[in-house]
Amino acid sequence: MRAPRIFPVLLGLALLLSAAAPAAAPASVREAMESIREPAIRAHLAFLADDLLEGRATGSRGGAIAARYIAAQLAASGVEPIGDSYYQTVPLNGWRARPQRTHLDFTAGQRTLALQYGDDAVIWTAGGADSASVTGEVVFIGYGVTAPEYDWDDFKGRDLTGRIAVVLVPDPPAPPQHDIFDGRAMSFYGRWTYKVEEAARRGAAAVLVVHTPDGAGYSWGVVRSSFTGEQLSLRGGTQPPRPVLQGWVSLDAARRMFALGNHNLSELYVRAARRDFQPLFTGITASIRTTGTVRRLQSANVVGMVTGRHPTRRNDAVIYTAHYDGLGIGAPANGDSIYNGAYDNASGVAALLEIARAFASLDTPPDRSVVFLFPTAEEAGLLGSTWYTQQPLVPMQRTVAALNLDGVNIWGETEDVGGVGLERSTLGVAFERQAAVLGLRVTGERAPEKGFFFRSDHFPFARAGVPALFIDHGVTFRNRPPDWGINILSRFEADRYHLPGDRYEPGIDLAGAVQQARLAFLVGHDVASAAERPRWYPGATIPRP
């Protein structure tokens, strides 16, 4: 993937070439947009985030209720199924660790270290097997990146077969004299899933990713809540390379582990930031073993469509995504064990249901068809959307754009609006154009260092070659101090993200959710009505799996 520093320039040029003033939407389109209102979004959100659904975990009764509700709402709105069903079956394996039978032991000479599952590290199997064990030498592979276009290779041809690879997140720091990777923004090479796959390609039997909140984009508490529950994997389809065991290790635990071999982790960070870095065979032996419980299960994506009107372009589709799964029931926090997932992502589902209804209400649909995909198992690694891209209901070569909603504004109206991936394709032009129609200032991605482009359901579509955009909300809230939005989002991520605190509260202000849903509707309608397909900017495509 080429460095995307050129993308904002290309986007700016494209915008200059577009109409100076936004064209008003046809009356019928504006009427449909304005039919997206707060009471309906609130009703969907309140139901989907209710304790009755027990956090909507994939494969659970609550998850099945959520899927039924979504399908029923699509049918009531006049959105049609693709074929004879609103459901696309997704086959899965589930694995849950038994902490008392999970051990991470390290030795160097006469010294030993035992890491504690949950506090120091979390691990899981690659899927299918109830138990797994790996014993081998620990090899430090820096940032675990092979990027020929940047003349960067952390592996230097070394064989990792049977060894335990330890890797850092996110991207290697770009030296001041080199304009490489994506600067402050996380590139695909910074995503921990890429690093696990790349090390597995080199033969690593196990991969441990060193966690830092800045590098991962979330706290160790999120690792504990998200990765100690049941871990899911697709059963069938095309799978990326996977090691026997993979997992996270805390920064403090990594320091203690490397110290066994007389290695200083701070010094290793310095070495890993250089192009001439060489993998370090540490002399530390790891014995990692775990036993868990396995189950085979089926979940379902929920899918509906509004068929386009053009005689040929109706065979093309713009696809919206909003995952409906959550984390279910987990470790209690402040006496509550239900991870309701109101913001993440009952809010996105609620908004997309109203967007789908608005499309179905149009007297004249757009030229292209519009697909509404509510994936399962997003929290398990984008599994539902990955399955859809491998078993598409509309051929991928006919899918022209993917628009994603994951976390819709629940704090009130904003003056601005953000998008993740605006600079990667001409979808950014449509986004800017329709934001202007609504009088919203486009500020771009609010936290590019957290790699959100690689963390939600538009990403499998991007990897399959489809221009993709994550439609986010703004951070400058009306009638609030300038830093109010950033502060409330920071508090949410620290105190409520992937925790029971992400619950529906009757007093939340959903005027911003209406803004965001209306903008998403207009962007999709714009793309579905345009004569030209969206296109990637040069160098912006994502490497295929």
Coordinates of C-alpha atoms in Angstrom, one line a residue:
M1 CA 0.0 0.0 0.0
R2 CA 1.5 3.4 -1.0
A3 CA 1.7 6.2 1.5
P4 CA -1.6 8.1 1.4
R5 CA -0.2 11.5 2.1
I6 CA -1.2 12.4 -1.5
F7 CA -4.9 11.5 -0.9
P8 CA -6.0 14.9 0.7
V9 CA -4.4 16.7 -2.3
L10 CA -6.3 14.5 -4.7
L11 CA -9.5 14.9 -2.7
G12 CA -9.1 18.7 -2.7
L13 CA -8.6 18.8 -6.4
A14 CA -11.6 16.6 -7.0
L15 CA -13.7 18.9 -4.8
L16 CA -12.5 22.0 -6.7
L17 CA -13.6 20.3 -10.0
S18 CA -17.0 19.5 -8.5
A19 CA -19.9 22.0 -8.3
A20 CA -19.0 25.0 -6.3
A21 CA -22.4 25.1 -4.6
P22 CA -24.1 21.8 -3.6
A23 CA -27.1 21.0 -5.8
A24 CA -30.4 20.7 -3.9
A25 CA -31.8 17.2 -3.7
P26 CA -34.9 16.5 -5.6
A27 CA -38.1 17.1 -3.5
S28 CA -38.8 13.4 -3.3
V29 CA -35.3 12.6 -2.1
R30 CA -35.4 15.4 0.5
E31 CA -38.8 14.2 1.7
A32 CA -37.5 10.7 2.2
M33 CA -34.4 12.1 4.0
E34 CA -36.6 14.2 6.3
S35 CA -38.7 11.2 7.1
I36 CA -35.7 9.9 9.1
R37 CA -36.7 11.2 12.6
E38 CA -35.7 10.8 16.1
P39 CA -38.6 8.8 17.6
A40 CA -38.1 5.8 15.3
I41 CA -34.3 5.7 15.8
R42 CA -34.9 5.9 19.6
A43 CA -37.4 3.1 19.5
H44 CA -35.1 0.8 17.6
L45 CA -32.1 1.7 19.9
A46 CA -34.1 1.2 23.1
F47 CA -35.2 -2.2 22.1
L48 CA -31.9 -3.5 20.7
A49 CA -30.0 -2.3 23.8
D50 CA -32.5 -3.6 26.3
D51 CA -31.4 -6.1 28.9
L52 CA -33.9 -8.5 27.3
L53 CA -31.4 -9.1 24.5
E54 CA -28.6 -9.8 27.0
G55 CA -26.0 -8.0 24.9
R56 CA -26.7 -9.6 21.6
A57 CA -23.8 -12.0 21.7
T58 CA -23.2 -14.0 18.5
G59 CA -24.9 -17.4 18.7
S60 CA -27.0 -16.3 21.7
R61 CA -30.7 -16.1 22.2
G62 CA -30.4 -12.3 22.4
G63 CA -28.5 -12.2 19.2
A64 CA -31.2 -14.2 17.5
I65 CA -33.9 -11.9 18.8
A66 CA -32.0 -8.9 17.4
A67 CA -31.7 -10.6 14.0
R68 CA -35.5 -11.4 14.0
Y69 CA -36.3 -7.8 14.9
I70 CA -34.1 -6.4 12.1
A71 CA -35.7 -8.7 9.5
A72 CA -39.2 -7.8 10.7
Q73 CA -38.5 -4.1 10.5
L74 CA -37.1 -4.5 7.0
A75 CA -40.2 -6.4 5.9
A76 CA -42.5 -3.8 7.5
S77 CA -40.6 -1.0 5.6
G78 CA -41.0 -2.6 2.2
V79 CA -37.3 -3.6 1.9
E80 CA -37.2 -6.9 0.1
P81 CA -35.1 -9.9 0.8
I82 CA -32.5 -11.0 -1.7
G83 CA -33.9 -14.4 -2.8
D84 CA -36.4 -15.9 -0.4
S85 CA -34.9 -14.9 3.0
Y86 CA -33.6 -12.0 4.9
Y87 CA -31.0 -14.3 6.5
Q88 CA -27.6 -15.4 5.3
T89 CA -26.3 -18.3 7.4
V90 CA -22.7 -17.8 8.7
P91 CA -21.1 -21.0 10.0
L92 CA -18.8 -20.5 13.0
N93 CA -16.5 -22.2 15.5
G94 CA -16.6 -20.9 19.1
W95 CA -13.8 -21.4 21.6
R96 CA -13.7 -20.3 25.2
A97 CA -10.6 -20.6 27.4
R98 CA -10.5 -22.4 30.7
P99 CA -8.3 -19.9 32.6
Q100 CA -7.2 -22.5 35.2
R101 CA -5.9 -24.7 32.3
T102 CA -4.2 -21.8 30.5
H103 CA -0.4 -21.3 31.1
L104 CA 2.2 -19.1 29.8
D105 CA 5.6 -20.1 31.1
F106 CA 9.0 -18.6 30.1
T107 CA 12.5 -19.7 31.0
A108 CA 16.0 -18.5 30.3
G109 CA 18.8 -20.4 32.1
Q110 CA 17.7 -20.9 35.6
R111 CA 15.2 -18.1 35.6
T112 CA 11.5 -18.6 35.1
L113 CA 8.4 -16.4 34.6
A114 CA 4.7 -17.4 34.7
L115 CA 2.3 -14.9 33.2
Q116 CA -1.2 -14.7 34.5
Y117 CA -4.1 -15.2 32.0
G118 CA -6.3 -12.1 31.9
D119 CA -4.0 -9.8 33.9
D120 CA -0.7 -10.3 31.9
A121 CA -1.8 -11.9 28.7
V122 CA -4.8 -13.4 26.8
I123 CA -4.4 -16.2 24.2
W124 CA -6.7 -18.2 22.1
T125 CA -6.5 -21.0 19.5
A126 CA -6.7 -20.6 15.8
G127 CA -10.1 -22.3 15.8
G128 CA -11.6 -25.8 15.8
A129 CA -9.4 -27.4 18.4
D130 CA -10.3 -27.5 22.1
S131 CA -6.6 -27.4 23.3
A132 CA -3.3 -26.3 21.9
S133 CA 0.3 -26.1 23.1
V134 CA 3.4 -24.5 21.7
T135 CA 7.0 -24.7 23.0
G136 CA 9.8 -22.8 21.3
E137 CA 12.2 -19.9 21.3
V138 CA 10.9 -16.4 21.7
V139 CA 11.8 -14.3 18.7
F140 CA 11.3 -10.5 18.7
I141 CA 10.3 -9.3 15.2
G142 CA 9.9 -5.6 15.9
Y143 CA 6.8 -4.3 14.2
G144 CA 6.4 -7.4 12.1
V145 CA 6.1 -5.4 8.8
T146 CA 7.1 -6.4 5.3
A147 CA 6.5 -3.3 3.1
P148 CA 8.6 -3.4 -0.1
E149 CA 7.2 -0.1 -1.3
Y150 CA 8.8 1.5 1.8
D151 CA 12.0 -0.6 1.7
W152 CA 11.0 -2.0 5.1
D153 CA 11.4 -5.7 6.1
D154 CA 11.4 -6.7 9.8
F155 CA 11.9 -10.4 9.0
K156 CA 15.1 -10.2 6.9
G157 CA 14.4 -13.7 5.6
R158 CA 14.7 -15.4 9.0
D159 CA 12.7 -18.6 9.5
L160 CA 10.2 -18.5 12.3
T161 CA 9.0 -22.1 12.0
G162 CA 8.0 -23.5 15.4
R163 CA 8.9 -20.3 17.2
I164 CA 7.0 -17.8 19.3
A165 CA 7.0 -14.4 17.6
V166 CA 6.6 -11.2 19.7
V167 CA 5.5 -8.1 17.8
L168 CA 4.8 -4.5 18.4
V169 CA 1.9 -2.3 17.4
P170 CA 1.2 -0.1 15.4
D171 CA 3.3 1.1 12.4
P172 CA 7.1 1.5 12.8
P173 CA 7.8 5.1 13.7
A174 CA 8.7 7.0 10.6
P175 CA 12.2 8.6 11.0
P176 CA 12.1 12.4 10.3
Q177 CA 14.1 12.1 7.1
H178 CA 11.7 9.5 5.6
D179 CA 8.2 10.2 4.5
I180 CA 6.9 6.6 5.0
F181 CA 3.9 4.7 6.2
D182 CA 1.0 7.1 7.0
G183 CA 2.6 9.5 9.5
R184 CA 0.4 9.9 12.5
A185 CA -2.4 7.8 10.9
M186 CA -2.3 4.0 11.3
S187 CA -1.7 2.2 8.1
F188 CA -2.8 -1.3 7.3
Y189 CA 0.7 -2.5 8.4
G190 CA 0.0 -1.1 11.9
R191 CA -3.1 -3.3 12.4
W192 CA -2.4 -6.2 14.8
T193 CA -4.3 -8.7 12.7
Y194 CA -1.9 -8.0 9.7
K195 CA 1.0 -8.7 12.0
V196 CA -0.4 -12.0 13.2
E197 CA -1.0 -13.1 9.6
E198 CA 2.4 -12.0 8.4
A199 CA 4.2 -13.8 11.2
A200 CA 2.1 -17.0 10.6
R201 CA 3.2 -16.8 6.9
R202 CA 6.8 -17.1 8.1
G203 CA 6.0 -20.2 10.1
A204 CA 5.5 -18.8 13.6
A205 CA 3.7 -21.3 15.8
A206 CA 2.4 -18.6 18.2
V207 CA 2.2 -14.8 18.0
L208 CA 2.1 -12.5 21.0
V209 CA 1.3 -8.8 20.3
V210 CA 2.6 -6.3 22.9
H211 CA -0.2 -4.1 24.0
T212 CA -0.1 -0.4 24.5
P213 CA -3.3 1.8 24.6
D214 CA -1.9 4.1 22.0
G215 CA -0.7 1.4 19.7
A216 CA -3.8 -0.8 19.9
G217 CA -6.3 2.1 20.1
Y218 CA -7.9 0.8 23.3
S219 CA -7.0 -0.1 26.9
W220 CA -6.0 -3.4 28.4
G221 CA -9.5 -3.4 30.0
V222 CA -10.9 -3.7 26.5
V223 CA -8.5 -6.5 25.7
R224 CA -9.7 -8.3 28.8
S225 CA -13.4 -7.8 28.1
S226 CA -13.2 -8.5 24.4
F227 CA -10.7 -11.4 24.2
T228 CA -11.3 -13.5 27.3
G229 CA -14.8 -14.4 26.3
E230 CA -15.8 -16.8 23.5
Q231 CA -13.5 -16.4 20.5
L232 CA -15.1 -17.1 17.1
S233 CA -13.8 -18.0 13.8
L234 CA -15.4 -18.8 10.4
R235 CA -16.0 -22.5 9.6
G236 CA -15.2 -22.7 5.9
G237 CA -14.5 -20.0 3.4
T238 CA -11.0 -18.6 2.7
Q239 CA -9.0 -18.1 5.9
P240 CA -5.9 -16.0 6.3
P241 CA -2.7 -17.7 7.7
R242 CA -3.1 -18.3 11.4
P243 CA -0.7 -19.5 14.0
V244 CA -1.6 -22.3 16.4
L245 CA -1.9 -19.8 19.2
Q246 CA -2.2 -16.0 19.2
G247 CA -2.9 -13.3 21.8
W248 CA -2.0 -10.1 23.6
V249 CA 0.6 -9.5 26.2
S250 CA 0.6 -6.4 28.4
L251 CA 3.5 -4.0 28.2
D252 CA 4.6 -4.7 31.8
A253 CA 4.5 -8.4 31.2
A254 CA 6.5 -8.0 28.0
R255 CA 9.2 -6.1 29.9
R256 CA 9.4 -8.9 32.5
M257 CA 9.5 -11.6 29.8
F258 CA 12.4 -9.9 27.9
A259 CA 14.3 -9.2 31.1
L260 CA 14.6 -13.0 31.6
G261 CA 17.0 -13.0 28.6
N262 CA 18.7 -9.7 29.7
H263 CA 16.9 -7.7 27.1
N264 CA 15.5 -4.2 27.7
L265 CA 12.2 -3.6 26.0
S266 CA 12.8 0.1 25.8
E267 CA 16.0 -0.5 23.9
L268 CA 14.2 -3.0 21.7
Y269 CA 11.7 -0.3 20.8
V270 CA 14.6 1.9 19.6
R271 CA 16.1 -0.9 17.5
A272 CA 12.7 -1.8 16.0
A273 CA 12.3 1.7 14.7
R274 CA 15.2 1.3 12.2
R275 CA 15.2 -0.1 8.7
D276 CA 18.3 -2.2 9.5
F277 CA 16.5 -4.0 12.4
Q278 CA 17.3 -7.7 12.7
P279 CA 15.0 -10.2 14.3
L280 CA 16.2 -11.0 17.8
F281 CA 16.4 -14.7 18.8
T282 CA 16.2 -14.0 22.6
G283 CA 17.3 -17.3 24.1
I284 CA 14.1 -17.4 26.0
T285 CA 12.0 -20.5 25.8
A286 CA 8.2 -20.2 26.0
S287 CA 5.8 -23.0 26.8
I288 CA 2.3 -21.8 26.1
R289 CA -0.7 -24.2 26.5
T290 CA -4.4 -23.8 26.8
T291 CA -7.5 -25.8 27.0
G292 CA -11.0 -24.5 26.2
T293 CA -14.4 -25.6 25.3
V294 CA -15.4 -25.7 21.6
R295 CA -18.8 -25.5 19.9
R296 CA -20.0 -25.4 16.4
L297 CA -22.6 -22.8 15.8
Q298 CA -24.5 -20.9 13.2
S299 CA -25.4 -17.2 13.2
A300 CA -26.8 -15.1 10.4
N301 CA -26.2 -11.9 8.6
V302 CA -29.5 -10.0 8.0
V303 CA -29.8 -8.6 4.4
G304 CA -32.4 -6.7 2.5
M305 CA -32.4 -4.7 -0.8
V306 CA -34.2 -1.9 -2.6
T307 CA -33.9 -2.7 -6.3
G308 CA -32.6 0.1 -8.6
R309 CA -34.5 1.4 -11.6
H310 CA -31.9 1.7 -14.4
P311 CA -32.1 -1.2 -16.9
T312 CA -28.4 -2.1 -16.5
R313 CA -27.1 -0.2 -13.5
R314 CA -29.8 -1.8 -11.3
N315 CA -27.5 -4.9 -11.4
D316 CA -24.9 -2.8 -9.5
A317 CA -25.3 -2.2 -5.7
V318 CA -24.3 0.2 -3.1
I319 CA -24.1 -1.7 0.2
Y320 CA -24.6 -0.3 3.7
T321 CA -23.3 -2.1 6.8
A322 CA -24.1 -1.9 10.5
H323 CA -23.3 -4.9 12.7
Y324 CA -25.9 -6.0 15.2
D325 CA -23.8 -8.3 17.5
G326 CA -22.5 -7.2 20.9
L327 CA -20.4 -8.8 23.6
G328 CA -23.2 -10.4 25.5
I329 CA -22.9 -11.2 29.2
G330 CA -19.4 -10.9 30.7
A331 CA -17.5 -10.0 33.8
P332 CA -19.5 -7.6 36.1
A333 CA -18.6 -4.0 36.3
N334 CA -20.3 -1.9 39.0
G335 CA -22.7 -4.7 39.5
D336 CA -23.8 -5.0 35.9
S337 CA -22.8 -7.9 33.7
I338 CA -24.8 -7.2 30.5
Y339 CA -22.7 -5.5 27.8
N340 CA -25.7 -3.9 26.1
G341 CA -23.7 -2.2 23.3
A342 CA -26.0 0.8 22.8
Y343 CA -23.5 3.0 21.0
D344 CA -21.6 0.0 19.7
N345 CA -23.6 -0.8 17.7
A346 CA -27.3 -0.7 18.4
S347 CA -27.2 2.9 17.4
G348 CA -25.8 2.1 14.0
V349 CA -28.5 -0.6 13.4
A350 CA -31.2 1.8 14.5
A351 CA -30.0 4.4 12.1
L352 CA -29.6 2.0 9.2
L353 CA -33.1 0.6 9.7
E354 CA -34.4 4.1 9.2
I355 CA -32.1 4.7 6.2
A356 CA -33.5 1.5 4.6
R357 CA -37.1 2.6 5.3
A358 CA -36.3 5.9 3.7
F359 CA -35.0 4.2 0.5
A360 CA -38.0 1.9 0.4
S361 CA -40.3 5.0 0.6
L362 CA -39.0 6.6 -2.5
D363 CA -41.5 6.7 -5.4
T364 CA -38.5 6.5 -7.8
P365 CA -35.5 4.5 -6.5
P366 CA -32.0 5.4 -7.6
D367 CA -30.4 3.8 -10.7
R368 CA -28.5 1.3 -8.7
S369 CA -29.8 -1.2 -6.2
V370 CA -29.1 -0.5 -2.5
V371 CA -28.3 -3.4 -0.2
F372 CA -28.6 -3.2 3.6
L373 CA -26.3 -5.7 5.4
F374 CA -26.5 -6.2 9.2
P375 CA -23.5 -8.4 9.8
T376 CA -23.1 -10.8 12.7
A377 CA -19.8 -11.4 14.6
E378 CA -18.2 -8.1 13.9
E379 CA -16.8 -8.0 17.4
A380 CA -15.2 -11.4 16.8
G381 CA -13.1 -10.0 13.9
L382 CA -15.5 -8.8 11.2
L383 CA -16.5 -12.4 10.5
G384 CA -20.0 -11.7 9.2
S385 CA -19.0 -9.1 6.7
T386 CA -15.9 -11.2 5.7
W387 CA -18.3 -14.2 5.0
Y388 CA -20.5 -11.9 2.9
T389 CA -17.6 -10.8 0.8
Q390 CA -16.7 -14.5 0.2
Q391 CA -20.3 -15.6 -0.4
P392 CA -21.9 -12.4 -1.8
L393 CA -25.6 -12.1 -2.5
V394 CA -24.8 -9.5 -5.1
P395 CA -21.5 -10.2 -7.0
M396 CA -18.6 -8.3 -5.6
Q397 CA -17.7 -7.0 -9.1
R398 CA -21.1 -5.4 -9.1
T399 CA -20.8 -3.9 -5.7
V400 CA -19.7 -0.4 -6.3
A401 CA -19.4 1.1 -2.7
A402 CA -19.6 0.1 0.9
L403 CA -20.9 2.6 3.5
N404 CA -20.6 1.7 7.2
L405 CA -22.2 2.9 10.4
D406 CA -20.6 1.8 13.7
G407 CA -21.3 4.0 16.6
V408 CA -23.9 6.7 15.8
N409 CA -24.0 10.0 17.6
I410 CA -25.9 9.8 20.9
W411 CA -24.8 13.2 22.3
G412 CA -26.6 15.8 20.2
E413 CA -26.2 17.8 17.0
T414 CA -22.8 18.8 15.7
E415 CA -21.5 21.6 13.4
D416 CA -19.1 19.2 11.8
V417 CA -19.0 15.6 10.5
G418 CA -16.2 13.1 10.1
G419 CA -15.5 10.1 7.8
V420 CA -13.0 7.4 7.9
G421 CA -11.5 6.7 4.5
L422 CA -12.5 10.0 2.9
E423 CA -9.1 10.4 1.3
R424 CA -8.9 7.0 -0.2
S425 CA -11.6 7.1 -2.9
T426 CA -14.0 9.4 -4.7
L427 CA -16.6 8.5 -2.1
G428 CA -15.0 11.3 -0.2
V429 CA -16.3 13.7 -2.9
A430 CA -19.9 12.5 -2.5
F431 CA -19.6 12.7 1.3
E432 CA -18.3 16.3 1.1
R433 CA -21.0 17.3 -1.4
Q434 CA -23.9 15.9 0.7
A435 CA -22.4 17.3 4.0
A436 CA -22.6 20.7 2.4
V437 CA -26.3 20.1 1.6
L438 CA -26.9 19.7 5.3
G439 CA -24.6 22.6 6.3
L440 CA -22.1 20.4 8.0
R441 CA -18.3 21.1 7.9
V442 CA -16.2 18.0 7.0
T443 CA -13.3 17.6 9.4
G444 CA -12.1 14.2 8.3
E445 CA -11.1 11.3 10.6
R446 CA -11.1 12.3 14.3
A447 CA -8.5 9.7 15.5
P448 CA -6.5 8.4 12.5
E449 CA -3.9 6.9 14.8
K450 CA -6.4 4.4 16.0
G451 CA -6.8 2.7 12.7
F452 CA -10.6 2.7 12.5
F453 CA -10.5 2.1 8.8
F454 CA -9.3 -1.4 9.5
R455 CA -11.6 -2.1 12.5
S456 CA -15.2 -2.3 11.2
D457 CA -17.4 -3.9 8.6
H458 CA -16.5 -1.8 5.6
F459 CA -12.9 -3.1 5.7
P460 CA -13.6 -6.6 4.3
F461 CA -15.2 -4.9 1.3
A462 CA -12.1 -2.7 0.9
R463 CA -9.9 -5.7 1.0
A464 CA -12.1 -7.2 -1.7
G465 CA -11.5 -4.1 -3.9
V466 CA -14.7 -2.2 -3.2
P467 CA -14.3 1.6 -2.4
A468 CA -15.4 1.9 1.2
L469 CA -16.2 4.6 3.7
F470 CA -16.9 4.6 7.5
I471 CA -19.5 7.4 8.1
D472 CA -18.6 8.8 11.5
H473 CA -20.0 11.7 13.4
G474 CA -18.5 15.1 14.3
V475 CA -17.0 16.3 17.5
T476 CA -18.0 20.0 17.6
F477 CA -21.3 19.9 19.3
R478 CA -23.8 22.8 19.0
N479 CA -24.2 25.0 22.0
R480 CA -21.2 23.3 23.8
P481 CA -17.7 24.4 24.5
P482 CA -15.2 23.6 21.7
D483 CA -13.5 20.7 23.5
W484 CA -16.7 19.2 24.9
G485 CA -17.1 16.5 22.2
I486 CA -13.5 15.3 22.4
N487 CA -13.7 15.1 26.2
I488 CA -17.0 13.2 26.2
L489 CA -15.7 10.7 23.6
S490 CA -12.5 10.2 25.6
R491 CA -14.5 9.5 28.8
F492 CA -16.8 7.1 26.9
E493 CA -13.8 5.2 25.5
A494 CA -12.2 5.0 29.0
D495 CA -15.3 4.2 31.0
R496 CA -18.0 2.6 28.8
Y497 CA -16.5 1.2 25.5
H498 CA -16.9 -2.6 25.4
L499 CA -18.2 -2.4 29.0
P500 CA -21.7 -2.7 30.6
G501 CA -21.7 1.1 30.8
D502 CA -22.5 1.3 27.1
R503 CA -26.2 1.2 27.8
Y504 CA -29.3 3.0 26.5
E505 CA -30.5 5.9 28.7
P506 CA -33.8 7.6 28.0
G507 CA -32.3 11.1 28.3
I508 CA -29.7 10.7 25.5
D509 CA -29.9 13.3 22.7
L510 CA -30.4 11.6 19.4
A511 CA -30.6 14.8 17.2
G512 CA -27.0 14.0 16.1
A513 CA -28.1 10.5 15.2
V514 CA -30.7 12.0 12.9
Q515 CA -28.1 14.2 11.3
Q516 CA -25.7 11.3 10.7
A517 CA -28.4 9.0 9.4
R518 CA -29.7 11.7 7.0
L519 CA -26.2 12.3 5.7
A520 CA -25.6 8.6 5.2
F521 CA -28.9 8.3 3.3
L522 CA -27.9 11.2 1.0
V523 CA -24.4 9.9 0.4
G524 CA -25.7 6.5 -0.6
H525 CA -28.4 8.0 -2.8
D526 CA -25.8 10.2 -4.5
V527 CA -23.5 7.1 -5.3
A528 CA -26.4 4.9 -6.3
S529 CA -27.7 7.7 -8.8
A530 CA -24.3 8.7 -10.3
A531 CA -23.4 7.6 -13.8
E532 CA -19.8 6.8 -12.8
R533 CA -18.8 4.2 -10.2
P534 CA -16.7 5.4 -7.2
R535 CA -13.0 4.7 -7.7
W536 CA -10.0 4.4 -5.5
Y537 CA -7.3 7.0 -5.6
P538 CA -3.9 5.7 -6.8
G539 CA -2.1 3.7 -4.2
A540 CA -5.1 3.6 -1.8
T541 CA -6.3 0.0 -2.3
I542 CA -5.7 -2.5 0.5
P543 CA -3.7 -5.7 -0.1
R544 CA -5.9 -8.7 -0.6
P545 CA -5.8 -11.4 2.1

